[in-house]
Amino acid sequence: MQKIKSLMARQGLKSPQESMTDLSPVENFRIPSKEELREMREQPVDPQAEQEIIDSIEEVYFSSDSFDMVRHELEKLPPDLNLQELEEHRDKLKRQQAAVSKKVADLILEKQPSYVKELERVTSLQTNLQLAAVICTNARRQLSLAKEGFTEASLGLLANQRRRQLLTGLLKSLRTIKTLQRTDVRLSEMLEEEDYPGAIQLCLECQKAASTFKHYSCISELNSKLQDTLEQIEEQLDVALSKTCKHFDVTHYTKVQLAYMLLGKTQTAMDQLHMHFTQAIHNTVFQVVLGYVELCAGNADTKFQKMQYKDLCTHITPDSYIPCLTDLCKALWEVMLSYHRTMQWHEEHDSVDAAPAPDGDGTAGSDESNFGRSYVKKKLEHGLTRIWQDVQLKVKAYLLGTDMSNFKYDDFIFVLDIISRLMQVGEEFCGSKSELLQESIKKQSVNYFKNYHRTRLEELRMFLENETWELCPVKSNFNIAQLHEFKFMGQSRSPSVSPSRQTSATNPTDFSLFEQYYQGGNPFEMQIDNKEDETEDVLASNGYESDELEKNVYQDYDSDSDVPEELKRDYVDEQTGDIPVKSVSRETLRSRKKSDYSLNKVNAPILTNTTLNVIRLVGKYMQMMNILKPIAFDVIHCMSQLFDYYLYAVYTFFGRNDMYESSGLGLISSRLRTTLNRIQESLIDVEAGVENAGIHGPLEDRKEKVPSPHLSQLVVLTASSTLYGLAERVVATESLVFLAEQFEFLQPHLDTMMPAVKKPFLQQFYSQTVSTASELRKPIYWIVAAKAIDYEQMLLLMAGVKWDIKEIMSQHNVYVDVLLKEFEQFNKRLGEVSRQVRIPLPVSNVLWEHCIRLANRTLVEGYANVKKCSNEGRALMQLDFQQFLMKLEKLTDIRPIPDKEFVETYIKAYYLTENDMEQFIKNHREYSMKQLTNLVNVCLGSHINKKARQKLLAAIDDIDRPKR
């Protein structure tokens, strides 16, 4: 079998199916040839047999076109071939083939017309297809030409252009991304340049751009980074805003505000600004005080930085107190000036921003802008009070942190002046009355002033006890306004303005401190030691003026030896301005008549070193009161005590005498006596020096009092050659009068400073104390007048005269000449005293008046001692008295002669009748009982009988009875 298959393969035999597949479709369906058809016809036709043959064909032959019948038949061959069987099988197959062929032929023949017709159609279709193939081939060739020649080139250009545009956009995006990535560097540069608006603008633009390119993955990270950068810019902007609190710069602040405006956080910025100002005040004062505390503490281990500010203030040393306070106020001024300038900036920009726009658009935006400006304005106005309150609290804590009671006066005044200026700043800053500062400085001032005044009173007592009551040689035009302590009064301003305001008050433009120091400087840059720049010139050179007459007057007075070194330093090295003369006594001004004892000298004020010291104290007290009105009453009360103590000392040293009342001259008025008693009760510690003094009164009450002063042992008041210390008495008394004149000169100023409810005290002080100073002349100079003339000798001489003479005498008695010689000697001694000290006209008048009054009363007393007297004796009395008056008028300018009527009336009463005598006794109570009784007794037997005598003596007794 294998051999047959191989043989068939070698011969190239094909199966019938393969042979069929090799034919074209047309050949496969060709019509059987005529021979084939003939053979088919020749075969016997038995349809049934034919059908049976066809049915006997295996089903596999009808399975598919791909069936390989040859292989099928060969595979069916048995292993052992039998030729007969093969032939039989071959014949069978042939019969089957022939049957199939005949069947096919029959069918072909049956369908041949249709076949032919269909074949024609196929042929036609084939022709058409060939034509279509040719057309398509030509079309494709033409399309290929068109594509190569036009379409491909044009579309390529369009595609390239589109690609170019896409790449251009991409390049722009890449450049933008590159710029965005390099933004950090530029932002850092702008922040270093403090160009905050530009940095924010750039950052916002970058954020906007980043949102446009957010589809790029690299941009998402950049966006978050920009947000962090914006927050960092806000932080730096906040730091920049805080810098404006100490040193305001218009350009810097404008940038900051513009930056906040770009962020839309203007109101937030204002809230932050106020927080920064509060913080700036706290940090500033803490650092200033901490610096001084650490500097003074040295290497102390104390952790000052961890202390509270209030506790830190208690560690300031007295030496560093004023420099620290000055620096503190300077620093606070910088903060307040920055706030003031901030408000000005907003006012200026609000006025510009509020200008109406040319068109009516943007109404909503305008309303929002107006609201923002209104918020900022209210916030700033409210912040004024808050900031000033913070400043007050800080300064108050500093003021109360140190006990200033032992400060030097100039240092304390300097502190007051600084606080006064700070209060002025507060008033200009927000219209505040600075209650906290006033309360704290008042508390310190009262504490300081009580201690200071107590010390000054003790010093005044020491001065008075060491005072030799010699003249302090000042220039003839001396005025208290020339002293440094009264310089503050030389300015034409209200007393309520502190000395620190002098520059602004006298400036015609009247700028406020904020305007004055707008461009620079500091109102607290003051020199502590101002006296180095100025010196006074109130002392006469070498104790006297340059003209020869003054040299003669004061030739025995050496100012350098008599003026203490302390006073020399105090006012010899100081300078004065040209101020008109004011210190001349008003009484002297009213009477220009020259006293015999003025030696034609100018009326230079009579005062002592102690007087000058008291005046300086008054000036210092007034400075303190001028700066701090709330303690005005306390200061004026203490000033009155200075005057009271000086008056009491002068009275105690020179005027106290138990013989006043017996003289009958009324030397001490009831007002003066009341004043002296009041001073003794309220000011004089009469128990000082007494054993167990503590039991007499509470210590607290006695602390306000001063022991009574004692006259210096160097002052001798008993020598007749010096008229019993007349020079010292004149200096003491007239210096008191001069002091009283200065107090009266200061009264209008004190009146403006005194609170309204306390003004009655001031008026009472002036009406009952200051005005009584000149009244001390009477009791003080009376002592001189009582000893200067020997009145007892005159009484003895008068007792030796016989008055019951019978004839009228033409010659006066010797006692008149002796008395006149006493007056001449007195006049001479007055001249000698006047070479040491000028005796003012009121003083010489008082002296002469006292002497004449005492002489006249001595005459009356002498006449009252007469046992017997005739009418001629009475006429002799009148002659003696007229002689005395005539000679006396040549010695003195006093007119009329004091007590002239007192003598004449007594002499003439001798001639009165009984009834007139009785009326005389009732009306003239100035005469003593002895004098009236003697008058009645002398008249007895002349024109009065015994009965009338009893009656008159009874009338005298009735007058005297109420006195007992």
CSV table of N, CA and C in Angstrom, one decimal, residues 797-842:
chain,number,residue,atom,x,y,z
A,797,LEU,N,16.1,165.6,139.0
A,797,LEU,CA,16.3,167.0,138.9
A,797,LEU,C,15.0,167.8,139.0
A,798,MET,N,13.9,167.2,138.5
A,798,MET,CA,12.6,167.8,138.6
A,798,MET,C,12.1,167.8,140.1
A,799,ALA,N,12.5,166.8,140.8
A,799,ALA,CA,12.1,166.8,142.2
A,799,ALA,C,12.7,167.9,143.0
A,800,GLY,N,13.9,168.4,142.6
A,800,GLY,CA,14.6,169.5,143.3
A,800,GLY,C,14.1,170.8,142.9
A,801,VAL,N,13.1,171.0,142.1
A,801,VAL,CA,12.6,172.3,141.6
A,801,VAL,C,11.5,172.7,142.6
A,802,LYS,N,11.5,173.9,142.9
A,802,LYS,CA,10.4,174.5,143.8
A,802,LYS,C,9.3,175.1,142.9
A,803,TRP,N,8.1,174.5,143.0
A,803,TRP,CA,7.0,174.9,142.1
A,803,TRP,C,5.9,175.8,142.8
A,804,ASP,N,6.0,176.0,144.1
A,804,ASP,CA,5.0,176.9,144.7
A,804,ASP,C,5.5,178.3,144.8
A,805,ILE,N,6.1,178.8,143.7
A,805,ILE,CA,6.6,180.2,143.7
A,805,ILE,C,5.5,181.2,143.6
A,806,LYS,N,5.8,182.4,143.9
A,806,LYS,CA,4.8,183.5,144.0
A,806,LYS,C,4.9,184.4,142.8
A,807,GLU,N,6.0,184.4,142.1
A,807,GLU,CA,6.2,185.3,141.0
A,807,GLU,C,6.5,184.5,139.7
A,808,ILE,N,6.1,185.1,138.6
A,808,ILE,CA,6.3,184.4,137.3
A,808,ILE,C,7.8,184.5,136.9
A,809,MET,N,8.4,183.3,136.5
A,809,MET,CA,9.8,183.2,136.1
A,809,MET,C,9.9,183.4,134.6
A,810,SER,N,11.1,184.0,134.2
A,810,SER,CA,11.4,184.1,132.8
A,810,SER,C,12.4,183.1,132.3
A,811,GLN,N,13.0,182.4,133.2
A,811,GLN,CA,14.1,181.4,132.9
A,811,GLN,C,13.6,180.0,133.2
A,812,HIS,N,13.8,179.2,132.2
A,812,HIS,CA,13.4,177.8,132.4
A,812,HIS,C,14.4,177.1,133.4
A,813,ASN,N,14.0,175.9,133.8
A,813,ASN,CA,14.8,175.1,134.8
A,813,ASN,C,15.9,174.4,134.1
A,814,VAL,N,16.9,174.0,134.9
A,814,VAL,CA,18.1,173.3,134.4
A,814,VAL,C,17.8,171.9,133.9
A,815,TYR,N,16.8,171.2,134.4
A,815,TYR,CA,16.5,169.9,134.0
A,815,TYR,C,16.1,169.8,132.5
A,816,VAL,N,15.6,171.0,132.0
A,816,VAL,CA,15.3,171.0,130.5
A,816,VAL,C,16.5,171.0,129.7
A,817,ASP,N,17.6,171.7,130.1
A,817,ASP,CA,18.8,171.7,129.4
A,817,ASP,C,19.5,170.3,129.5
A,818,VAL,N,19.4,169.7,130.7
A,818,VAL,CA,20.0,168.4,130.8
A,818,VAL,C,19.3,167.4,129.9
A,819,LEU,N,18.0,167.5,129.8
A,819,LEU,CA,17.2,166.6,128.9
A,819,LEU,C,17.5,166.8,127.5
A,820,LEU,N,17.7,168.1,127.1
A,820,LEU,CA,18.0,168.4,125.7
A,820,LEU,C,19.4,167.9,125.4
A,821,LYS,N,20.4,168.0,126.3
A,821,LYS,CA,21.7,167.4,126.1
A,821,LYS,C,21.6,165.9,125.9
A,822,GLU,N,20.8,165.3,126.6
A,822,GLU,CA,20.6,163.8,126.4
A,822,GLU,C,20.1,163.5,125.0
A,823,PHE,N,19.2,164.4,124.5
A,823,PHE,CA,18.7,164.2,123.2
A,823,PHE,C,19.8,164.5,122.1
A,824,GLU,N,20.6,165.5,122.4
A,824,GLU,CA,21.7,165.8,121.5
A,824,GLU,C,22.7,164.6,121.4
A,825,GLN,N,23.0,164.0,122.6
A,825,GLN,CA,23.8,162.9,122.7
A,825,GLN,C,23.2,161.7,121.9
A,826,PHE,N,21.9,161.5,122.1
A,826,PHE,CA,21.2,160.5,121.4
A,826,PHE,C,21.3,160.7,119.9
A,827,ASN,N,21.1,161.9,119.5
A,827,ASN,CA,21.2,162.3,118.0
A,827,ASN,C,22.6,161.9,117.5
A,828,LYS,N,23.6,162.2,118.3
A,828,LYS,CA,25.0,162.0,117.9
A,828,LYS,C,25.2,160.5,117.8
A,829,ARG,N,24.7,159.7,118.7
A,829,ARG,CA,24.9,158.3,118.7
A,829,ARG,C,24.2,157.6,117.5
A,830,LEU,N,23.0,158.2,117.2
A,830,LEU,CA,22.3,157.7,116.0
A,830,LEU,C,23.2,157.9,114.7
A,831,GLY,N,23.8,159.1,114.6
A,831,GLY,CA,24.7,159.3,113.5
A,831,GLY,C,25.9,158.3,113.4
A,832,GLU,N,26.4,158.0,114.6
A,832,GLU,CA,27.5,157.0,114.6
A,832,GLU,C,27.0,155.6,114.2
A,833,VAL,N,25.8,155.3,114.7
A,833,VAL,CA,25.3,153.9,114.3
A,833,VAL,C,25.0,153.9,112.8
A,834,SER,N,24.6,155.1,112.3
A,834,SER,CA,24.2,155.1,110.8
A,834,SER,C,25.4,154.9,109.9
A,835,ARG,N,26.6,155.0,110.5
A,835,ARG,CA,27.8,154.8,109.7
A,835,ARG,C,28.0,153.2,109.5
A,836,GLN,N,27.4,152.5,110.4
A,836,GLN,CA,27.5,151.0,110.2
A,836,GLN,C,26.3,150.5,109.4
A,837,VAL,N,25.2,151.0,109.6
A,837,VAL,CA,24.0,150.6,108.9
A,837,VAL,C,23.1,151.7,108.7
A,838,ARG,N,22.5,151.8,107.5
A,838,ARG,CA,21.6,152.8,107.2
A,838,ARG,C,20.3,152.7,108.0
A,839,ILE,N,20.0,153.9,108.7
A,839,ILE,CA,18.8,153.9,109.5
A,839,ILE,C,17.7,154.5,108.7
A,840,PRO,N,16.7,153.7,108.2
A,840,PRO,CA,15.6,154.3,107.4
A,840,PRO,C,14.8,155.3,108.1
A,841,LEU,N,14.2,156.1,107.4
A,841,LEU,CA,13.3,157.2,108.0
A,841,LEU,C,12.3,156.7,108.9
A,842,PRO,N,11.6,155.6,108.6
A,842,PRO,CA,10.6,155.1,109.6
A,842,PRO,C,11.2,154.7,110.9
